[in-house]
PDB file of C-alpha atoms in Angstrom:
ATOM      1  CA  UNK A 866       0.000   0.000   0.000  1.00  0.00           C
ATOM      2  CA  UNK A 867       0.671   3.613  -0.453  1.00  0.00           C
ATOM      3  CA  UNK A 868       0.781   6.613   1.596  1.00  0.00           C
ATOM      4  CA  UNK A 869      -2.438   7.762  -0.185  1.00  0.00           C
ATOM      5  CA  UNK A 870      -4.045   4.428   0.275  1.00  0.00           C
ATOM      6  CA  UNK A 871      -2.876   4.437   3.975  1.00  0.00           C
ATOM      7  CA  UNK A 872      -4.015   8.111   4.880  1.00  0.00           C
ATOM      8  CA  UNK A 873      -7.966   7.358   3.614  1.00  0.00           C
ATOM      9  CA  UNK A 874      -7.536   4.271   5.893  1.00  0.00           C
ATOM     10  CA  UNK A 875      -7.118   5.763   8.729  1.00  0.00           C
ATOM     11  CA  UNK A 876      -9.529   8.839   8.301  1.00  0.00           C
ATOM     12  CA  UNK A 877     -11.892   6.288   7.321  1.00  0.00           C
ATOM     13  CA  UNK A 878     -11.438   4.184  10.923  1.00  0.00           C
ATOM     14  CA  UNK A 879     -11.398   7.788  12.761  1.00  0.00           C
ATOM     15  CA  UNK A 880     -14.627   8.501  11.360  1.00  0.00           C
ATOM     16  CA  UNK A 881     -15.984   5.139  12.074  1.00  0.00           C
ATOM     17  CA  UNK A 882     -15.132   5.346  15.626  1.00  0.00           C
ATOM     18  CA  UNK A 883     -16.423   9.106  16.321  1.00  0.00           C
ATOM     19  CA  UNK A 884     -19.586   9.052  13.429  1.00  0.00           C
ATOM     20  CA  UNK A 885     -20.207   5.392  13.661  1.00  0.00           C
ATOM     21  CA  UNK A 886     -20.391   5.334   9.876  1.00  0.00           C
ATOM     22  CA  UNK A 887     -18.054   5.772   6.927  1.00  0.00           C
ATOM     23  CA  UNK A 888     -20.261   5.282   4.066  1.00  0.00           C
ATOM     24  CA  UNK A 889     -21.233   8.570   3.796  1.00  0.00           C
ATOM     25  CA  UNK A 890     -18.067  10.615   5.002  1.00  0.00           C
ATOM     26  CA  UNK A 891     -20.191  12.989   7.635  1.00  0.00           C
ATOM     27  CA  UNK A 892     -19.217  15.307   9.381  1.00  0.00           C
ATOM     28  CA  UNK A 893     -21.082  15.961  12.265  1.00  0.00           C
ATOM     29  CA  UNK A 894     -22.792  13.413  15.052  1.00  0.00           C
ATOM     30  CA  UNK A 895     -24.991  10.733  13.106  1.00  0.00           C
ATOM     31  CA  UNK A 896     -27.071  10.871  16.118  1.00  0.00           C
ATOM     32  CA  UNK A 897     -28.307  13.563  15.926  1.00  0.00           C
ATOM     33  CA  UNK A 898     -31.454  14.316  13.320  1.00  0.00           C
ATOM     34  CA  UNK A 899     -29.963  16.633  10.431  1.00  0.00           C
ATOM     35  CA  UNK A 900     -32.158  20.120   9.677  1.00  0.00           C
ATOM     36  CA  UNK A 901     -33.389  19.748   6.518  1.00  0.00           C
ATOM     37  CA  UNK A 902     -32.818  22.367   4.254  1.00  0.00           C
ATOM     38  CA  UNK A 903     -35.664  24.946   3.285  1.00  0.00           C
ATOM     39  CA  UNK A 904     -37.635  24.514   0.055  1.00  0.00           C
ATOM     40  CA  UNK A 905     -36.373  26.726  -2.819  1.00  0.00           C
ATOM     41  CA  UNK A 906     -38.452  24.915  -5.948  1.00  0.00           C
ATOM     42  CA  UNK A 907     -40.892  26.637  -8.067  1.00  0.00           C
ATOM     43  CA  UNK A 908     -43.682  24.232  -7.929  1.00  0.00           C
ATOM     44  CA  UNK A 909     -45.729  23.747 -11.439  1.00  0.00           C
ATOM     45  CA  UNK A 910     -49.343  23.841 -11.489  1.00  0.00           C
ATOM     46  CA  UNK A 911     -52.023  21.760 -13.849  1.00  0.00           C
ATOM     47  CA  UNK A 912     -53.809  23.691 -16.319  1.00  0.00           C
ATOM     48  CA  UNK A 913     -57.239  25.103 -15.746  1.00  0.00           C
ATOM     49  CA  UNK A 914     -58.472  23.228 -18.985  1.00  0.00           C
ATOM     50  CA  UNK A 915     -61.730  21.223 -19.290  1.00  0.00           C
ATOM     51  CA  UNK A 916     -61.874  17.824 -20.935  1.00  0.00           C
ATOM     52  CA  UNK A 917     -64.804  18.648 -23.127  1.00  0.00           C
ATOM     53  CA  UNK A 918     -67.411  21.302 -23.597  1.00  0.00           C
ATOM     54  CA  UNK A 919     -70.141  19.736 -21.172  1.00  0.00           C
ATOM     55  CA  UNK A 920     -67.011  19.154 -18.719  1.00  0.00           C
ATOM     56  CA  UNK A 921     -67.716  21.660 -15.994  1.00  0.00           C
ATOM     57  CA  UNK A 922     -65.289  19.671 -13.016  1.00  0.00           C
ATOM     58  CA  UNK A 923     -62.703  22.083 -13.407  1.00  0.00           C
ATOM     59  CA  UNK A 924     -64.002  25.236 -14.968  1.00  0.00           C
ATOM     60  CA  UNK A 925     -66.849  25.391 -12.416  1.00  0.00           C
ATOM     61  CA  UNK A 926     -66.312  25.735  -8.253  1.00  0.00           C
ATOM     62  CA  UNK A 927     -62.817  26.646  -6.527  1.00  0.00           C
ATOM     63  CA  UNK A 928     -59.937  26.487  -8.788  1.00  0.00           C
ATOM     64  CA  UNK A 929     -58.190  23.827  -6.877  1.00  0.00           C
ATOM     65  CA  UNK A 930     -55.119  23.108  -9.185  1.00  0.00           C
ATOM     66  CA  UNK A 931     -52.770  20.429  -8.475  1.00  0.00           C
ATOM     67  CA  UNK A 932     -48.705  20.412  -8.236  1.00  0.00           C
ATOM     68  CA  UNK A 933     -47.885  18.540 -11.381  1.00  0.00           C
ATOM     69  CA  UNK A 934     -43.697  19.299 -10.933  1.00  0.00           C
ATOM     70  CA  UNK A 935     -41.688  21.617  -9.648  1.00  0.00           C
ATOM     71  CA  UNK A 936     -38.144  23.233 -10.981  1.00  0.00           C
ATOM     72  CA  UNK A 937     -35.068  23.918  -9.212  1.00  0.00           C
ATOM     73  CA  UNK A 938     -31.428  23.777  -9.792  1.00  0.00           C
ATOM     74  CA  UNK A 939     -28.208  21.707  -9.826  1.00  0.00           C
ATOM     75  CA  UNK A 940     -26.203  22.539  -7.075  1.00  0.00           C
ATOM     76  CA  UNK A 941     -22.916  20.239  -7.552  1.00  0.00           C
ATOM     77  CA  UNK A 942     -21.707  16.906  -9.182  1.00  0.00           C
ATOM     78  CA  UNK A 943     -19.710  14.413  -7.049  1.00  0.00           C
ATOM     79  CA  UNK A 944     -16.831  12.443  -7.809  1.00  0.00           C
ATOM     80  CA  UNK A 945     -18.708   9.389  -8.820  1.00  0.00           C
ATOM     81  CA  UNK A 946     -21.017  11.951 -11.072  1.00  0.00           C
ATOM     82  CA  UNK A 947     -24.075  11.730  -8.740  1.00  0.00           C
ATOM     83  CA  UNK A 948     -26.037  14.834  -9.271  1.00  0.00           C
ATOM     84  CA  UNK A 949     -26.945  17.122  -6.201  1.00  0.00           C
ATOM     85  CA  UNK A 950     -30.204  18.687  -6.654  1.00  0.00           C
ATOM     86  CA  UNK A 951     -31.753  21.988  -4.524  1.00  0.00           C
ATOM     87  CA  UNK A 952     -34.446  19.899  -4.423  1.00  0.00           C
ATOM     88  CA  UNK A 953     -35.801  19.110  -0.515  1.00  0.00           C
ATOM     89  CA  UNK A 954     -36.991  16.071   0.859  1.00  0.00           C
ATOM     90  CA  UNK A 955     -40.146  17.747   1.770  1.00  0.00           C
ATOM     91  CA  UNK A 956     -40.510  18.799  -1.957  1.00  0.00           C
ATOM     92  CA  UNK A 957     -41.007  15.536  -3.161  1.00  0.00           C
ATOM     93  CA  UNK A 958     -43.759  14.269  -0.576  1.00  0.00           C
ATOM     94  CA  UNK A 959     -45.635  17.661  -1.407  1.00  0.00           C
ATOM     95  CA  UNK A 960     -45.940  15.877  -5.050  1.00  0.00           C
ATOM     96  CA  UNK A 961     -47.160  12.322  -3.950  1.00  0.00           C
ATOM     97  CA  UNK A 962     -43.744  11.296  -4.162  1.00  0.00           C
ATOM     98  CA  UNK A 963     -42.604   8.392  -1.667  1.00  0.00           C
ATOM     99  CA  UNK A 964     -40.129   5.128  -1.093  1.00  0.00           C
ATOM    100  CA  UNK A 965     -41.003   3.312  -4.599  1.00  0.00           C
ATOM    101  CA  UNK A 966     -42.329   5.962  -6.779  1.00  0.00           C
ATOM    102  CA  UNK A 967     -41.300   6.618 -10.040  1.00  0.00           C
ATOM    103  CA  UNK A 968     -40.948  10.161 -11.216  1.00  0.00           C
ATOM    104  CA  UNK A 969     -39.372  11.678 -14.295  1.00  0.00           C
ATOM    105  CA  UNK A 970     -36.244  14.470 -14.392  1.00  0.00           C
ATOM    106  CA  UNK A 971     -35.598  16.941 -17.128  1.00  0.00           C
ATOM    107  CA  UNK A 972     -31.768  18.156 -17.424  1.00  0.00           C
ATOM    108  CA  UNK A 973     -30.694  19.858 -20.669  1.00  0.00           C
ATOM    109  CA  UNK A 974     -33.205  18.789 -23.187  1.00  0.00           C
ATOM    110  CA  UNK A 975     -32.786  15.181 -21.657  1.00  0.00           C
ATOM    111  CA  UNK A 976     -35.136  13.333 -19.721  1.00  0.00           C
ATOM    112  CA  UNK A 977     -34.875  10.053 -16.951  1.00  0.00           C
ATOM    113  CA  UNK A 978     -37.110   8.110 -15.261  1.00  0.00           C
ATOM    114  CA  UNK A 979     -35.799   8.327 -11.564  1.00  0.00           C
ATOM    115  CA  UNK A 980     -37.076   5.670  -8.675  1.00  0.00           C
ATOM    116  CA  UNK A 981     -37.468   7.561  -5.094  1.00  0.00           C
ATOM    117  CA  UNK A 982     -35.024   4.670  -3.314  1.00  0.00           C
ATOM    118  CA  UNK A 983     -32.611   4.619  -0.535  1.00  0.00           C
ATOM    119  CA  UNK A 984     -29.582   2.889   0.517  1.00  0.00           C
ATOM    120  CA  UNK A 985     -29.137  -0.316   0.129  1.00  0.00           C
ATOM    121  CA  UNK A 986     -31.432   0.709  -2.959  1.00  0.00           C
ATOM    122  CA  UNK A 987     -33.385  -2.457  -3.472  1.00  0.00           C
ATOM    123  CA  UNK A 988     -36.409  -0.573  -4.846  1.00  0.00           C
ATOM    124  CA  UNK A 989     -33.899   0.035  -8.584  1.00  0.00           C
ATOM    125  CA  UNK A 990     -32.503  -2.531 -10.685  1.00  0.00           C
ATOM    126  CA  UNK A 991     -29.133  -2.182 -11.862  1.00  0.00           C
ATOM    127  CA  UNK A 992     -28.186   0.247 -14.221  1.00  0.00           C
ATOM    128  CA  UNK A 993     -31.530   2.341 -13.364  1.00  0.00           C
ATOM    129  CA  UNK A 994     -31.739   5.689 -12.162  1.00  0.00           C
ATOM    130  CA  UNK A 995     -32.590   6.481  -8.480  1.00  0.00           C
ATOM    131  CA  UNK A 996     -33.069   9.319  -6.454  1.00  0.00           C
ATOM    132  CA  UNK A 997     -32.244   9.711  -3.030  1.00  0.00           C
ATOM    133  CA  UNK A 998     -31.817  12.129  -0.187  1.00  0.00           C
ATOM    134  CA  UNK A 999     -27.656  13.057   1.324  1.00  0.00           C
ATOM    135  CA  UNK A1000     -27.593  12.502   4.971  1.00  0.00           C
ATOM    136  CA  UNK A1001     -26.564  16.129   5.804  1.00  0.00           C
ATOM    137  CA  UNK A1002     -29.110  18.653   4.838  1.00  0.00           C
ATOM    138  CA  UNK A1003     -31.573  15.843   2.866  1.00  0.00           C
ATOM    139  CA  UNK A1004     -31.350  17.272  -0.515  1.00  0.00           C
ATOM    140  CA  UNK A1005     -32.328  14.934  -3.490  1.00  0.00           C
ATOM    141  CA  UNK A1006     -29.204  13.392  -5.377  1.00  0.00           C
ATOM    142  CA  UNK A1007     -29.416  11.774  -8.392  1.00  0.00           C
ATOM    143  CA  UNK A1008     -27.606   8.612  -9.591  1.00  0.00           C
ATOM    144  CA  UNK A1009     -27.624   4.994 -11.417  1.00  0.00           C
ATOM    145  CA  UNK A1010     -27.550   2.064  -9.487  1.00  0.00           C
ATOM    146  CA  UNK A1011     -24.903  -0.116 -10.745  1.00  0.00           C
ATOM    147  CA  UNK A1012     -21.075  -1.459  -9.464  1.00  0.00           C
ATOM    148  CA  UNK A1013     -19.496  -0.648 -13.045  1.00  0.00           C
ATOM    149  CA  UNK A1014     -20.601   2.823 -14.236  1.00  0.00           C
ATOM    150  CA  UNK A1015     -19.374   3.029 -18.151  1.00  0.00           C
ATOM    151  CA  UNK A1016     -20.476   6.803 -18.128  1.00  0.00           C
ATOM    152  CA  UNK A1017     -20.860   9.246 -15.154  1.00  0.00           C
ATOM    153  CA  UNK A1018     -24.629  10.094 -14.184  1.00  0.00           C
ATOM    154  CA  UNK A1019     -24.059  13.896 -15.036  1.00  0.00           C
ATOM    155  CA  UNK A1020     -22.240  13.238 -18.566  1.00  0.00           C
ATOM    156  CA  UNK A1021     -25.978  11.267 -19.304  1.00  0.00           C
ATOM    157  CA  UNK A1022     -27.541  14.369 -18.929  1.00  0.00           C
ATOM    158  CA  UNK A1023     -24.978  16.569 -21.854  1.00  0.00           C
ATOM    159  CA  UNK A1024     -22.529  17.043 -18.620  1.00  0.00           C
ATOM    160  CA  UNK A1025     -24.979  18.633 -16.105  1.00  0.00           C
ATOM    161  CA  UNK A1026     -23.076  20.818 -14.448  1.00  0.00           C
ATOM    162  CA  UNK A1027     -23.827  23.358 -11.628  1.00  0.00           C
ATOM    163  CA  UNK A1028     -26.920  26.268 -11.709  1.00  0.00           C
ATOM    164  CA  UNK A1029     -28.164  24.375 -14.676  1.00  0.00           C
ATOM    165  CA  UNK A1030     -32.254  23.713 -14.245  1.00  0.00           C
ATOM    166  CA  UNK A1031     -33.905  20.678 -13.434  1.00  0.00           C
ATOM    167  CA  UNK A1032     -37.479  19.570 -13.774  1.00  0.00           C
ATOM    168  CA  UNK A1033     -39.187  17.102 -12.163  1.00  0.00           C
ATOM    169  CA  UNK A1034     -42.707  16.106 -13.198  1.00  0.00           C
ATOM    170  CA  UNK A1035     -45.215  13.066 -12.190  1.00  0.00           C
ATOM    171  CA  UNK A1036     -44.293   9.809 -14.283  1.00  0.00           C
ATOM    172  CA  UNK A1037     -47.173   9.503 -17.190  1.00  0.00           C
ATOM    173  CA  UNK A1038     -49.690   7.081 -16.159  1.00  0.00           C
ATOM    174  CA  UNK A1039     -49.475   3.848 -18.279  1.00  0.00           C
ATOM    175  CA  UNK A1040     -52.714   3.272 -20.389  1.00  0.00           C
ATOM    176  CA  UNK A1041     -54.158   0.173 -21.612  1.00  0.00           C
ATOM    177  CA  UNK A1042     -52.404  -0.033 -24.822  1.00  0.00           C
ATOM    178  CA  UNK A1043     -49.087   0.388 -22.762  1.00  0.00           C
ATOM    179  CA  UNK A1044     -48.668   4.015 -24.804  1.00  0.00           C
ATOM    180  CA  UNK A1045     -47.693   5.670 -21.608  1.00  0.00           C
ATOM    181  CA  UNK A1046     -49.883   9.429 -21.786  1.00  0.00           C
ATOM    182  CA  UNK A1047     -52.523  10.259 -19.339  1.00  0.00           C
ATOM    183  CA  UNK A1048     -54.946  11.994 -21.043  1.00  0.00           C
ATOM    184  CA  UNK A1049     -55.519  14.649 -23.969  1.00  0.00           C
ATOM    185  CA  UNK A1050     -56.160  17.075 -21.195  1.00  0.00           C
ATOM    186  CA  UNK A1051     -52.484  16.351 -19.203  1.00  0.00           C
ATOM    187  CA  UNK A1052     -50.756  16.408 -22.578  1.00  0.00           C
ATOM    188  CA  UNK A1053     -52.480  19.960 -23.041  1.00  0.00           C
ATOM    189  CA  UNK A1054     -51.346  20.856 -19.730  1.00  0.00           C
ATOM    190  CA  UNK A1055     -47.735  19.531 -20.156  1.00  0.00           C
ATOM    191  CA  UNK A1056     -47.545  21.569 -23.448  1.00  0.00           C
ATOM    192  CA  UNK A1057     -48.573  24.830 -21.518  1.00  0.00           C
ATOM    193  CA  UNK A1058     -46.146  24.187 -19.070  1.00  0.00           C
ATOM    194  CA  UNK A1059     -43.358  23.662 -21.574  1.00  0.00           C
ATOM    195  CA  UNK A1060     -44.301  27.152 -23.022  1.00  0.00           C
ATOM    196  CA  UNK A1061     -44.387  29.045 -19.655  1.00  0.00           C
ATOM    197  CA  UNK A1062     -40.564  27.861 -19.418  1.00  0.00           C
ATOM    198  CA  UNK A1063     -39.898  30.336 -22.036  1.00  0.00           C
ATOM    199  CA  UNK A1064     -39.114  27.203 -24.295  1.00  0.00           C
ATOM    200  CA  UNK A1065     -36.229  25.907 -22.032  1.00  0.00           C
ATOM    201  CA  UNK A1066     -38.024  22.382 -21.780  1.00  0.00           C
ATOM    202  CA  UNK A1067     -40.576  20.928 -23.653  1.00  0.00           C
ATOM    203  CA  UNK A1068     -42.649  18.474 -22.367  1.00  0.00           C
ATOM    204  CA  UNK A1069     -44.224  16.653 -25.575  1.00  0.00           C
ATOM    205  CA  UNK A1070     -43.584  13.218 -26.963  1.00  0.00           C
ATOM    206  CA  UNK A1071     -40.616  13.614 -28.647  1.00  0.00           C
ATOM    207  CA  UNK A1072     -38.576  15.098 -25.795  1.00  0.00           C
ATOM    208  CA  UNK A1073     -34.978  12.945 -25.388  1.00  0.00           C
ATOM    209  CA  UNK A1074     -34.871  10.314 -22.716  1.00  0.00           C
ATOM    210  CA  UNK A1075     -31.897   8.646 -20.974  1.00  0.00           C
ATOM    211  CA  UNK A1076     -31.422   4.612 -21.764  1.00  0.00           C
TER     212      UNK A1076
END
């Protein structure tokens, strides 16, 4: 062994004795509950759009519009290309999100489907995206479960890089013939949204997604 190899070692046992962990290279006392950090995300509402003339559901009453996504920002990459979000915990429960779900994530033009998981990530097969939250402020990371990585999460997504945007949206309900889109009227209101983005991201059919 090296000096290098020798140094990390010992840091690593010296955290283990003080933190009891050295997975996730904290800190600060595990024992302690972390403060997690405020929400900063722009949250994305549906469309006030009926689904026919006689259709008075939505048109009629209390507007009572639903979070369909939310935007916020990259904040860093990590050495194994995991993508820190500004995203809060908190921000994905206030979207239905939970342990399990499936969600989707737009970075420069390109989209994923992302699995809400946590370590040891048995909720995403390998080589899927997952999203999970870091242990010190609970801010959603992004990554792709697998033991040989042949291309870093942020290169997947044209080399995400810091203060670029991210979107996160509900994963499209699959229909009966297995074609994926909720309705006419979501597609409508996915198209609106894409235009109220000042044409940044486009929600539509054709938009790029991540193998």
């Amino acid at each position: 062994t090296n000096q290098e190899e020798r140094y990390k070692a010992l840091k690593s046992l010296i955290c283990w004795l003080e933190f009891g962990t050295f997975i996730t290279g904290r800190q600060r006392d595990g024992t302690i509950p972390s403060n997690p950090m405020p929400s900063t995300a722009r949250f994305l509402k549906e469309a006030n759009i009926a689904k026919s003339p006689s259709d008075t559901r939505i048109t009629n009453g209390p507007k009572m519009r639903r979070d369909i996504g939310a935007e916020g920002t990259v904040l860093g990459i990590k050495s194994t290309g995991g993508i820190l979000t500004s995203f809060a915990r908190d921000d994905l429960f206030r979207l239905g999100i939970k342990l399990g779900s499936k969600f989707e994530v737009s970075i420069n033009f390109k989209t994923a489907l992302v699995t809400f998981d946590r370590y040891p990530f048995v909720r995403t097969r390998d080589g899927e995206w997952f999203a999970t939250t870091e242990p010190e402020n609970e801010l959603v990371m992004l990554g792709i479960r697998s033991h040989f990585l042949h291309q870093r999460p942020a290169d997947k997504f044209g080399r995400a890089r810091s203060n670029d945007s991210v979107i996160i949206r509900l994963a499209p309900i699959q229909s009966r013939d297995g074609s994926g889109l909720r309705s006419g009227v979501v597609k409508s209101q996915l198209a609106a949204l894409g235009e109220k983005l000042s044409g940044k991201f486009r929600f539509s059919p054709v938009a790029a997604k991540i193998n």
